[in-house]
Amino acid sequence: MIATADTPSQEFVQLYGHGAWKDWQRFLAHFDLGEGFSFLVLLLPGAVGANICRRQLSDHLTAKGKRLAELPCDWREDARRLSERLFTLEPSNDLGGIWLGTVIPKSDPEIQQWQDAWRHGLASLNQQRNPLLRRFHCPLVLVVAPWLHPLLREAAPDLWSLRTAVVAVTPSPEPHPPGEVVRRELVPFHFALAEAASDPDYALEQAERLRNKSGLKAARAQLLLRAGNGFYERVRFDPAEKCFREAAAILAALAPQSPKFQDKWAGALNNLANVLSTLGQREEALEKAQEALRIYEQLAKAHPDAFLPGLAMSCGSRGAVLRDLERHAEAAASFAQGIRGLEPLFRRSPAAFVGLIESLCRNYLKAMEKAAQHPDMALLAPVQQVVDKLKQDKPEDAMDAA
Amino acid sequence: MALTPNDEQMLKAIYQRLADRPLKPDDDLYEPIYTRPEGEDPVAKLKTQLEWATVESLQMFSGFRGTGKTTELFRLRRELEAKGHLVLYADALEYLSPSEEIDITTMLMGVAGAFGEQLRQTAGANAVAENFWQRIGNYLTRTTVEVIEVSPKVEVSTPAKALVGDLKAGLDLKVALKTAPTFRHRLQDFLANRLGELKKEVNAFVEEGVKAVRKAKNNPDLTVVFLFDQFEQVRGSRSNEQAVIRSVERLFSNHLELLRLPYVHVIYTVPPWLQFVLPGAFGIETLPCVRLWNNDAKRTRYETSWTHLREVIVKRFGTEGFERIIGKGPAGQTLADRLIAMSGGHFRDLLRLFRETIVLIQTWRPSLPVAFEVLERAIVNVRNEYLPIATEDARWLAEIEKRRDPALPNAAPESIGRLSRFLDTHLVLYLTNGEDWYDIHPLIRDEVNDLAKLPLPKKV
C-alpha cells in the first residue's frame, strides 16, 4: 500500500521521515510559545523540503489569523541585498513571521558565488541587528542549507548571538517500516525535461483534455512530464509514477520520428526508474533505468556533446537503483561509467557539469565503500584536478565564462 | 504525568520569560549577579573611578556578546541618576558605520554629534541652544572657503572645494558621516592637518553644552556622564575586518587623549580584543562570564555562582513553575544544575538551554516534571548550534583549554580577528577571579578534544 501525500504534513513525513517531523514540530513550537521578535535558523537539506515547510508554516500561521511574509533569495543579488530587502517590508499587526532565504545545495556549480553573496548579505544584516529588533515583532526565519550555518556564525556574529534556536531538519536515519514511503537523497533527475508544475493536478487535468486529440500527443506527453515532476517535488510518488509511465509510452511511439523524442523518452524512463525505486519496485526500476541507458548510448554515439550528460545521468539513476538493491559493486560500476562518460565534457566546460560529476563521484565512493573495495584513483584523479583548478581560478570568471 | 491545559499555559508563560532581551535594572527578572558582595562588580568600579575623578574622566567598558553589557550599563545609568548626575546615553551605531575603518576625525565628530543630540534630548532644546551639526557645518564652510581664497591654485585646496560643494548642496552631515564614504574621505583629507582645530571646536561645543545645562538646572556642580555604547560593534566585514581592527587600534593607541571631553565623564564601550593588541595601554573594565568553576586542573566547582544562576532560573520560572517543570527539592536542583553546568556561566546559553527544554517538553516528551532525557536532548540541540568546528580552530581551542589563556600566537589582526570570533561566539569564555583567565565552553569540550587529535587536512 503506497501512501500519497496530500497535505504539507504528509509530504514532510514522506520526504524526511518521522524523526525529522519532531524537529519540525520543535521549530513550529517557537511560533506557539513565543511572542515578539525572535531569530530562528532553519537548516534544510533541499529546496523541495523548503517548499513544503514554507507552505506548512504559512498554513500554521493562517490558522492563527496571521500571515507569513516571504522573501526568497532565488538570485545571488537577493542574498546580497538581504538587509535592504528586509527593511522594505512593512511591519503590520497580522505579520506572524518572515521567511527569508532559499536552500541552495552545496553541489550548486556556482556555490562559491553564492557563498560570497550570502556572506555579504549576512554581514550587512548583522549591522542592522538593533534596528531589526526594533522594527519587527514577529519571528524572522532564516531558511538555508546546512553549509550556511558556519558562515552565518562568522559573517553575522551579533545576529547569531541573538538566535532563539537553530533547527536542523535532517532526514531520519532510522529504518522505515515496510510500505512507508520515504524519499532518499535526490538521485539524478531530469527536471530539464519539463519544468515541475507548481500545481501538478492542474497540469494533469490539462493533459487529460488533450487525450485522444490527434496531433497533440507530444504536447500531452510534455504536460504529463510537467505534472510528473510537480508530483515528484511534492513527494506524491504514486501519481508521479502514473504520469511518467504514460509519458514514456507516448514518447516511445513518437521516438522514431526524431532524436528529440528519443531524448525525452529516455528522460521519462529515467524519471520513472527513480520513482519506482523510491516506491520499492526496484526490479522494474532497474529495467527502466537500463532501457533509458540503452537509448542514451545510441544517441550519444551520434551526438556525444548533446547526449553525454543524459547518458551520465542515466548511469547515475541506474547506479542508484542498484544501490537500493544492495548490489553495491554493480552500482559503483554504473557510477564509474557515468564519470568516465562525462569527463571529456567536464574538462571543456567544468562549471556546467561540476554538480553532476561531483554527485556521481560521491555516489561512486559510497558504493565502493559499501562494496568493501578501494576506489579507482585513476578514475577520480583527473576529475579532482579539474575541480581543484576550478576552485583555484577566479570562481566568478570561470563560472561566468561557462 | 501528561500535560494539562494549565501546564501548557505555564510552559508558554515561562518560555516568554526566558526570552533573551536586555533587562532594565528595575525589571522583575533582573538578577544582580555582579553586585554580590563576593563578586567583582565592573560597574561599581566604573562608578567609583568616575566619582573619584570629580571633574572629568575617560573609561573603557567591555564584554563579550551576551554577557549583559547593555543591561549593566542601564544599571550604571540608574545608579548615577539616583545620585543626581546627568547621564547621557548614545548608541554609537547611529553615528558611525560599523563596517568601515574609523579615524579620529570621524570619531570626534560622531562623539560630539551624539553628545549634542542626547544633551538636547535629555536637558531640553531650551537649555542647549546649539546643534553640533550646524556648528561643525559652519566651521567647515568657513575654513574651506578661507583655504580656497588663500591658496586657490594649490592642490591641497581640492578636498576643500569638494567639501564646500557638499556643504552648499545642503548635505546632512550626520547621515553623510555614517553612510557616505566619499564624503568621509574628503573630510579626513581636509582635516588631517587641522586636528587641533577640530578638537578645539568639539571641546568648545561640549563645554558650552555643559555650562548651559548646569545653568538651566541651576546646579553648577552637576556631574555630566556620557555613555557611548555599542562602539565595540565597529568591526568591519569579513573583507575589511583586519583593516578596521587596525583602525580602531590606531584610534586608541594614537589619539586616546583626544577622546576625552571637557567636564564630562565619558565611558566608551570598546571591543574586548583591545586588551590583546594594546596590553597595558589603559584599563578596560570587562564583564566576565559567571564563573562556575575554579581555575584548576579539575575545574572544581565555585559554588557561589551555582547558587546565583539557580536563583536566576527560579526567578524566570517562578517557584511554582520551577517545581512543577524541573522538580522539587534536590531532584529538581540536580536537573537544573545539569543545564547550568552546560551553559558555561553564559547567560544567553543558560536561557537558551532552558528554553529548548520547554520546547522539547511541549513537542517531544509531554510530561512533567521533565525527564532527564529531555535535558540531554536539549543539550545536544544547543551543542549542535556550535558545530561544526574547523580542525585548525579546535587545535587552538585545545591550547586555550590547556593553558587557560588566549594562547594568541601573535598580535596580527588575523589572529586577533579569530580569537575575537571565538570569544564572540562563546567558544571561548572570559572569566575572572581577581586575575583574568580563559576556558573553552563546556558544550564543545569533547568535540574540541577529539578534533584536536586529528591531523590537519591537507591544503589543496
XYZ file of N, CA and C in Angstrom, chain A residues 201-391:
573
model
N -1.749 18.834 -10.220
C -3.101 18.335 -10.516
C -3.692 19.069 -11.717
N -3.405 20.368 -11.751
C -3.917 21.174 -12.857
C -3.243 20.750 -14.173
N -1.930 20.516 -14.093
C -1.199 20.087 -15.301
C -1.746 18.752 -15.802
N -2.057 17.862 -14.851
C -2.598 16.548 -15.225
C -3.981 16.710 -15.872
N -4.754 17.617 -15.304
C -6.087 17.900 -15.858
C -5.960 18.402 -17.307
N -4.993 19.295 -17.509
C -4.766 19.826 -18.858
C -4.333 18.707 -19.810
N -3.528 17.796 -19.302
C -3.080 16.669 -20.136
C -4.280 15.807 -20.513
N -5.183 15.626 -19.580
C -6.381 14.820 -19.843
C -7.222 15.410 -20.961
N -7.242 16.735 -21.002
C -8.050 17.412 -22.037
C -7.522 17.124 -23.443
N -6.242 16.769 -23.504
C -5.655 16.502 -24.832
C -5.735 15.035 -25.229
N -6.239 14.222 -24.311
C -6.287 12.780 -24.621
C -7.124 12.541 -25.895
N -6.660 11.662 -26.706
C -7.340 11.280 -27.954
C -7.440 12.418 -28.980
N -6.749 13.503 -28.767
C -6.781 14.555 -29.796
C -5.583 14.346 -30.724
N -5.888 14.263 -31.995
C -4.808 13.922 -32.916
C -3.823 15.088 -33.057
N -2.580 14.717 -33.267
C -1.534 15.735 -33.479
C -1.055 16.395 -32.200
N -1.616 16.043 -31.055
C -1.234 16.716 -29.802
C -0.591 15.752 -28.803
N -0.120 14.637 -29.341
C 0.471 13.638 -28.430
C 1.732 14.181 -27.739
N 2.566 14.874 -28.542
C 3.815 15.393 -27.949
C 3.489 16.413 -26.863
N 2.500 17.265 -27.136
C 2.111 18.280 -26.142
C 1.582 17.606 -24.882
N 0.832 16.536 -25.085
C 0.265 15.822 -23.929
C 1.385 15.180 -23.091
N 2.355 14.594 -23.813
C 3.482 13.987 -23.093
C 4.226 15.052 -22.275
N 4.372 16.214 -22.878
C 5.072 17.298 -22.188
C 4.326 17.700 -20.907
N 3.003 17.796 -21.006
C 2.194 18.137 -19.821
C 2.300 17.050 -18.754
N 2.344 15.815 -19.203
C 2.475 14.712 -18.236
C 3.826 14.761 -17.530
N 4.874 15.085 -18.306
C 6.198 15.209 -17.674
C 6.193 16.345 -16.658
N 5.549 17.450 -17.043
C 5.473 18.590 -16.132
C 4.726 18.206 -14.854
N 3.602 17.530 -15.039
C 2.820 17.097 -13.868
C 3.623 16.104 -13.037
N 4.291 15.160 -13.724
C 5.084 14.148 -13.006
C 6.169 14.793 -12.157
N 6.887 15.743 -12.751
C 7.930 16.444 -11.984
C 7.330 17.192 -10.796
N 6.161 17.791 -11.027
C 5.484 18.512 -9.941
C 5.083 17.575 -8.803
N 4.528 16.420 -9.161
C 4.159 15.435 -8.128
C 5.405 14.947 -7.385
N 6.466 14.731 -8.151
C 7.706 14.241 -7.542
C 8.215 15.245 -6.505
N 8.164 16.518 -6.879
C 8.613 17.559 -5.947
C 7.766 17.577 -4.690
N 6.521 17.253 -4.840
C 5.617 17.269 -3.683
C 5.554 15.904 -2.991
N 6.456 15.046 -3.364
C 6.559 13.729 -2.736
C 5.294 12.910 -2.965
N 4.584 13.170 -4.045
C 3.398 12.371 -4.378
C 3.829 11.383 -5.469
N 4.456 10.322 -5.021
C 5.121 9.431 -5.960
C 4.139 8.597 -6.792
N 2.997 8.305 -6.193
C 2.037 7.465 -6.895
C 1.564 8.129 -8.194
N 0.997 9.353 -8.120
C 0.609 9.997 -9.385
C 1.807 10.315 -10.265
N 2.970 10.581 -9.642
C 4.168 10.871 -10.451
C 4.485 9.663 -11.328
N 4.416 8.485 -10.720
C 4.720 7.262 -11.470
C 3.774 7.123 -12.664
N 2.482 7.365 -12.413
C 1.493 7.222 -13.499
C 1.811 8.181 -14.636
N 2.138 9.412 -14.278
C 2.433 10.427 -15.302
C 3.646 10.020 -16.137
N 4.718 9.614 -15.445
C 5.940 9.267 -16.180
C 5.709 8.027 -17.059
N 4.950 7.104 -16.520
C 4.703 5.871 -17.268
C 3.950 6.193 -18.566
N 2.942 7.014 -18.428
C 2.140 7.343 -19.605
C 2.950 8.197 -20.590
N 3.692 9.143 -20.062
C 4.521 9.988 -20.934
C 5.534 9.126 -21.687
N 6.134 8.165 -20.986
C 7.135 7.296 -21.618
C 6.500 6.493 -22.758
N 5.273 6.036 -22.518
C 4.596 5.243 -23.565
C 4.327 6.103 -24.803
N 3.874 7.333 -24.565
C 3.599 8.222 -25.708
C 4.896 8.511 -26.469
N 5.940 8.823 -25.696
C 7.196 9.212 -26.330
C 7.863 8.038 -27.043
N 7.637 6.814 -26.541
C 8.189 5.625 -27.222
C 7.596 5.517 -28.617
N 6.295 5.852 -28.688
C 5.644 5.787 -30.004
C 6.140 6.884 -30.933
N 6.500 8.038 -30.342
C 6.956 9.167 -31.166
C 8.454 9.075 -31.499
N 9.167 8.249 -30.753
C 10.635 8.227 -30.835
C 11.203 8.060 -32.249
N 10.636 7.173 -33.078
C 11.230 7.017 -34.420
C 11.224 8.319 -35.222
N 10.385 9.262 -34.852
C 10.285 10.490 -35.657
C 11.516 11.388 -35.522
N 12.104 11.426 -34.330
C 13.211 12.384 -34.136
C 14.010 12.062 -32.874
N 15.324 12.383 -32.927
C 16.154 12.185 -31.720
C 15.615 12.982 -30.529
N 14.930 14.100 -30.819
C 14.378 14.921 -29.732
C 13.411 14.086 -28.884
N 12.567 13.297 -29.553
C 11.607 12.468 -28.811
C 12.308 11.299 -28.114
N 13.374 10.829 -28.772
C 14.131 9.737 -28.119
C 14.745 10.230 -26.815
N 15.264 11.446 -26.876
C 15.859 12.051 -25.681
C 14.805 12.153 -24.571
N 13.640 12.650 -24.922
C 12.573 12.813 -23.921
C 12.096 11.456 -23.411
N 12.042 10.520 -24.289
C 11.609 9.154 -23.908
C 12.578 8.595 -22.862
N 13.871 8.731 -23.184
C 14.882 8.228 -22.238
C 14.778 8.966 -20.900
N 14.552 10.275 -20.985
C 14.431 11.066 -19.742
C 13.235 10.620 -18.919
N 12.128 10.369 -19.615
C 10.912 9.928 -18.912
C 11.148 8.569 -18.250
N 11.849 7.687 -18.954
C 12.163 6.370 -18.375
C 13.071 6.507 -17.156
N 14.001 7.402 -17.290
C 14.931 7.648 -16.184
C 14.165 8.111 -14.935
N 13.270 9.082 -15.137
C 12.492 9.580 -14.001
C 11.564 8.493 -13.448
N 11.008 7.715 -14.355
C 10.138 6.618 -13.927
C 10.939 5.624 -13.073
N 12.162 5.347 -13.494
C 13.012 4.423 -12.731
C 13.247 4.954 -11.320
N 13.511 6.236 -11.229
C 13.744 6.837 -9.901
C 12.525 6.696 -9.006
N 11.367 6.995 -9.577
C 10.136 6.941 -8.772
C 9.837 5.502 -8.364
N 9.989 4.583 -9.307
C 9.712 3.168 -8.994
C 10.636 2.668 -7.890
N 11.881 3.072 -7.972
C 12.832 2.626 -6.959
C 12.442 3.191 -5.591
N 12.021 4.437 -5.601
C 11.584 5.063 -4.345
C 10.374 4.323 -3.782
N 9.511 3.862 -4.668
C 8.313 3.161 -4.217
C 8.602 1.703 -3.856
N 9.835 1.296 -4.012
C 10.205 -0.055 -3.619
C 10.062 -1.076 -4.751
N 9.678 -0.619 -5.946
C 9.525 -1.552 -7.079
C 10.853 -1.574 -7.847
N 11.839 -2.191 -7.242
C 13.221 -1.985 -7.694
C 13.559 -2.774 -8.950
N 12.959 -3.959 -9.105
C 13.297 -4.744 -10.295
C 12.829 -4.019 -11.550
N 11.603 -3.522 -11.487
C 11.089 -2.795 -12.654
C 11.877 -1.490 -12.846
N 12.246 -0.899 -11.719
C 13.028 0.348 -11.801
C 14.327 0.101 -12.557
N 14.965 -1.021 -12.247
C 16.240 -1.330 -12.898
C 16.035 -1.540 -14.400
N 14.955 -2.212 -14.698
C 14.634 -2.473 -16.114
C 14.480 -1.138 -16.868
N 13.741 -0.201 -16.271
C 13.513 1.094 -16.938
C 14.820 1.886 -17.034
N 15.612 1.837 -15.972
C 16.878 2.582 -15.984
C 17.782 2.047 -17.094
N 17.802 0.718 -17.257
C 18.658 0.139 -18.299
C 18.159 0.488 -19.693
N 16.842 0.562 -19.813
C 16.261 0.940 -21.114
C 16.658 2.395 -21.444
N 16.556 3.253 -20.455
C 16.929 4.673 -20.660
C 18.394 4.762 -21.065
N 19.205 3.971 -20.392
C 20.640 3.996 -20.662
C 20.938 3.540 -22.100
N 20.246 2.519 -22.512
C 20.449 1.987 -23.858
C 20.123 3.053 -24.910
N 19.034 3.782 -24.683
C 18.650 4.837 -25.638
C 19.723 5.932 -25.666
N 20.172 6.336 -24.479
C 21.182 7.400 -24.432
C 22.499 6.950 -25.066
N 22.838 5.675 -24.902
C 24.089 5.188 -25.508
C 24.028 5.351 -27.021
N 22.876 5.019 -27.585
C 22.723 5.162 -29.045
C 22.775 6.634 -29.455
N 22.070 7.453 -28.701
C 22.048 8.881 -29.040
C 23.446 9.487 -28.939
N 24.159 9.092 -27.878
C 25.482 9.693 -27.631
C 26.493 9.274 -28.690
N 26.286 8.122 -29.266
C 27.207 7.682 -30.321
C 27.167 8.668 -31.487
N 25.959 9.111 -31.830
C 25.809 10.024 -32.964
C 26.112 11.473 -32.564
N 25.684 11.881 -31.387
C 25.859 13.294 -30.971
C 26.361 13.326 -29.524
N 27.659 13.047 -29.354
C 28.168 12.930 -27.981
C 27.952 14.204 -27.149
N 28.246 15.367 -27.731
C 28.142 16.594 -26.934
C 26.730 16.802 -26.408
N 25.759 16.451 -27.248
C 24.373 16.722 -26.847
C 23.870 15.703 -25.834
N 24.336 14.456 -25.937
C 23.674 13.419 -25.138
C 24.541 12.743 -24.066
N 25.827 13.098 -24.016
C 26.649 12.506 -22.961
C 26.151 12.881 -21.555
N 25.706 14.112 -21.338
C 25.183 14.421 -19.999
C 23.983 13.548 -19.635
N 23.083 13.309 -20.601
C 21.929 12.447 -20.348
C 22.368 11.024 -20.045
N 23.408 10.589 -20.767
C 23.931 9.244 -20.536
C 24.497 9.138 -19.116
N 25.256 10.165 -18.731
C 25.853 10.157 -17.382
C 24.762 10.143 -16.326
N 23.731 10.921 -16.576
C 22.630 10.988 -15.619
C 21.942 9.626 -15.502
N 21.779 8.963 -16.629
C 21.155 7.642 -16.610
C 22.024 6.631 -15.880
N 23.333 6.751 -16.063
C 24.236 5.873 -15.308
C 24.034 6.104 -13.815
N 23.854 7.384 -13.464
C 23.617 7.715 -12.059
C 22.322 7.093 -11.557
N 21.279 7.174 -12.378
C 19.987 6.609 -11.962
C 20.082 5.100 -11.811
N 20.742 4.466 -12.785
C 20.878 3.011 -12.688
C 21.699 2.644 -11.445
N 22.742 3.422 -11.201
C 23.567 3.168 -10.024
C 22.740 3.279 -8.751
N 21.857 4.297 -8.717
C 21.045 4.490 -7.509
C 20.095 3.312 -7.289
N 19.531 2.814 -8.397
C 18.617 1.652 -8.276
C 19.399 0.433 -7.796
N 20.571 0.225 -8.366
C 21.400 -0.928 -7.958
C 21.798 -0.800 -6.494
N 22.083 0.433 -6.091
C 22.424 0.657 -4.688
C 21.240 0.267 -3.800
N 20.035 0.667 -4.214
C 18.850 0.323 -3.429
C 18.630 -1.195 -3.387
N 19.108 -1.855 -4.430
C 19.018 -3.330 -4.455
C 20.180 -3.982 -3.696
N 21.005 -3.105 -3.123
C 22.189 -3.549 -2.368
C 23.186 -4.317 -3.239
N 23.195 -3.995 -4.529
C 24.199 -4.576 -5.433
C 25.278 -3.506 -5.604
N 26.074 -3.347 -4.535
C 26.940 -2.178 -4.445
C 28.059 -2.150 -5.473
N 28.637 -3.307 -5.765
C 29.736 -3.321 -6.741
C 29.226 -2.901 -8.125
N 28.033 -3.411 -8.475
C 27.458 -3.029 -9.785
C 27.061 -1.545 -9.789
N 26.574 -1.101 -8.641
C 26.211 0.329 -8.534
C 27.446 1.179 -8.781
N 28.556 0.790 -8.133
C 29.802 1.558 -8.300
C 30.226 1.559 -9.769
N 30.088 0.422 -10.419
C 30.484 0.339 -11.833
C 29.625 1.272 -12.688
N 28.346 1.374 -12.337
C 27.454 2.252 -13.099
C 27.830 3.724 -12.891
N 28.100 4.088 -11.623
C 28.517 5.482 -11.357
C 29.832 5.762 -12.083
N 30.736 4.789 -12.064
C 32.042 4.970 -12.721
C 31.855 5.188 -14.224
N 30.921 4.456 -14.808
C 30.652 4.628 -16.244
C 30.186 6.065 -16.533
N 29.347 6.567 -15.652
C 28.866 7.947 -15.796
C 30.004 8.946 -15.697
N 30.902 8.724 -14.738
C 32.035 9.648 -14.556
C 32.907 9.640 -15.812
N 33.212 8.420 -16.271
C 34.075 8.276 -17.457
C 33.438 8.967 -18.670
N 32.153 8.763 -18.817
C 31.463 9.318 -19.982
C 31.426 10.840 -19.950
N 31.278 11.390 -18.761
C 31.100 12.842 -18.656
C 32.426 13.597 -18.638
N 33.492 12.903 -18.257
C 34.764 13.584 -18.007
C 35.251 14.479 -19.166
N 35.205 13.998 -20.451
C 35.686 14.889 -21.526
C 34.901 16.204 -21.594
N 33.584 16.094 -21.399
C 32.779 17.326 -21.434
C 33.085 18.206 -20.222
N 33.287 17.561 -19.091
C 33.583 18.288 -17.864
C 34.890 19.070 -18.004
N 35.858 18.466 -18.699
C 37.133 19.157 -18.920
C 36.922 20.436 -19.730
N 36.025 20.356 -20.692
C 35.793 21.513 -21.579
C 34.942 22.581 -20.907
N 33.934 22.165 -20.172
C 33.038 23.136 -19.523
C 32.838 22.740 -18.060
N 33.860 22.943 -17.263
C 33.778 22.435 -15.882
C 32.594 22.999 -15.099
N 32.364 24.296 -15.242
C 31.313 24.894 -14.396
C 29.938 24.311 -14.705
N 29.752 23.914 -15.975
C 28.426 23.433 -16.358
C 28.131 22.047 -15.782
N 29.197 21.253 -15.556
C 28.952 19.855 -15.176
C 29.496 19.473 -13.800
N 29.999 20.458 -13.080
C 30.636 20.120 -11.804
C 29.631 19.500 -10.824
N 28.396 19.996 -10.834
C 27.390 19.458 -9.900
C 27.114 17.998 -10.165
N 26.900 17.661 -11.451
C 26.567 16.283 -11.816
C 27.742 15.348 -11.553
N 28.938 15.788 -11.925
C 30.081 14.874 -11.782
C 30.432 14.685 -10.306
N 30.267 15.730 -9.517
C 30.542 15.577 -8.079
C 29.548 14.613 -7.448
N 28.297 14.687 -7.887
C 27.287 13.775 -7.364
C 27.633 12.328 -7.737
N 28.067 12.142 -8.980
C 28.453 10.788 -9.409
C 29.644 10.287 -8.600
N 30.622 11.162 -8.377
C 31.816 10.758 -7.622
C 31.448 10.395 -6.181
N 30.607 11.216 -5.588
C 30.195 10.951 -4.200
C 29.516 9.583 -4.103
N 28.593 9.357 -5.021
C 27.863 8.090 -5.008
C 28.782 6.911 -5.305
N 29.755 7.145 -6.181
C 30.725 6.093 -6.506
C 31.524 5.709 -5.259
N 32.013 6.718 -4.546
C 32.823 6.452 -3.346
C 32.007 5.696 -2.297
N 30.753 6.121 -2.128
C 29.899 5.449 -1.130
C 29.681 3.989 -1.523
N 29.408 3.794 -2.806
C 29.144 2.421 -3.269
C 30.380 1.540 -3.109
N 31.566 2.106 -3.409
C 32.798 1.327 -3.261
C 33.026 0.980 -1.789
N 32.702 1.917 -0.940
C 32.876 1.664 0.495
C 31.962 0.521 0.928
N 30.722 0.592 0.475
C 29.759 -0.454 0.824
C 30.192 -1.811 0.256
N 30.805 -1.748 -0.918
C 31.241 -2.993 -1.554
C 32.587 -3.463 -0.998
N 33.102 -2.697 -0.027
C 34.393 -3.005 0.601
C 35.515 -3.098 -0.453
N 35.482 -2.151 -1.390
C 36.534 -2.105 -2.417
C 37.212 -0.747 -2.381
N 38.451 -0.716 -2.890
C 39.166 0.558 -2.940
C 38.749 1.330 -4.189
N 38.529 2.622 -4.043
C 38.145 3.397 -5.236
C 39.296 3.475 -6.249
N 38.922 3.595 -7.480
C 39.895 3.673 -8.559
C 40.374 5.118 -8.677
N 41.576 5.369 -8.170
C 42.057 6.751 -8.158
C 42.374 7.247 -9.572
N 42.692 6.309 -10.458
C 42.944 6.716 -11.844
C 41.687 7.295 -12.480
N 40.532 6.868 -11.967
C 39.268 7.402 -12.462
C 38.995 8.785 -11.851
N 39.274 8.903 -10.549
C 38.880 10.118 -9.832
C 39.886 11.256 -9.974
N 41.171 10.901 -10.099
C 42.205 11.945 -10.089
C 42.003 13.007 -11.177
N 41.730 12.612 -12.435
C 41.551 13.668 -13.454
C 40.378 14.605 -13.130
N 39.338 14.024 -12.551
C 38.174 14.859 -12.188
C 38.582 15.824 -11.081
N 39.288 15.275 -10.092
C 39.705 16.111 -8.962
C 40.574 17.270 -9.432
N 41.441 16.975 -10.417
C 42.326 18.025 -10.956
C 41.499 19.196 -11.495
N 40.470 18.844 -12.249
C 39.647 19.907 -12.852
C 38.875 20.653 -11.753
N 38.379 19.889 -10.782
C 37.631 20.544 -9.684
C 38.557 21.502 -8.949
N 39.786 21.038 -8.660
C 40.744 21.893 -7.951
C 41.037 23.152 -8.743
N 41.229 22.964 -10.029
C 41.556 24.116 -10.869
C 40.380 25.101 -10.888
N 39.217 24.530 -10.941
C 38.008 25.366 -10.954
C 37.942 26.213 -9.692
N 38.331 25.610 -8.574
C 38.275 26.338 -7.305
C 39.407 27.352 -7.190
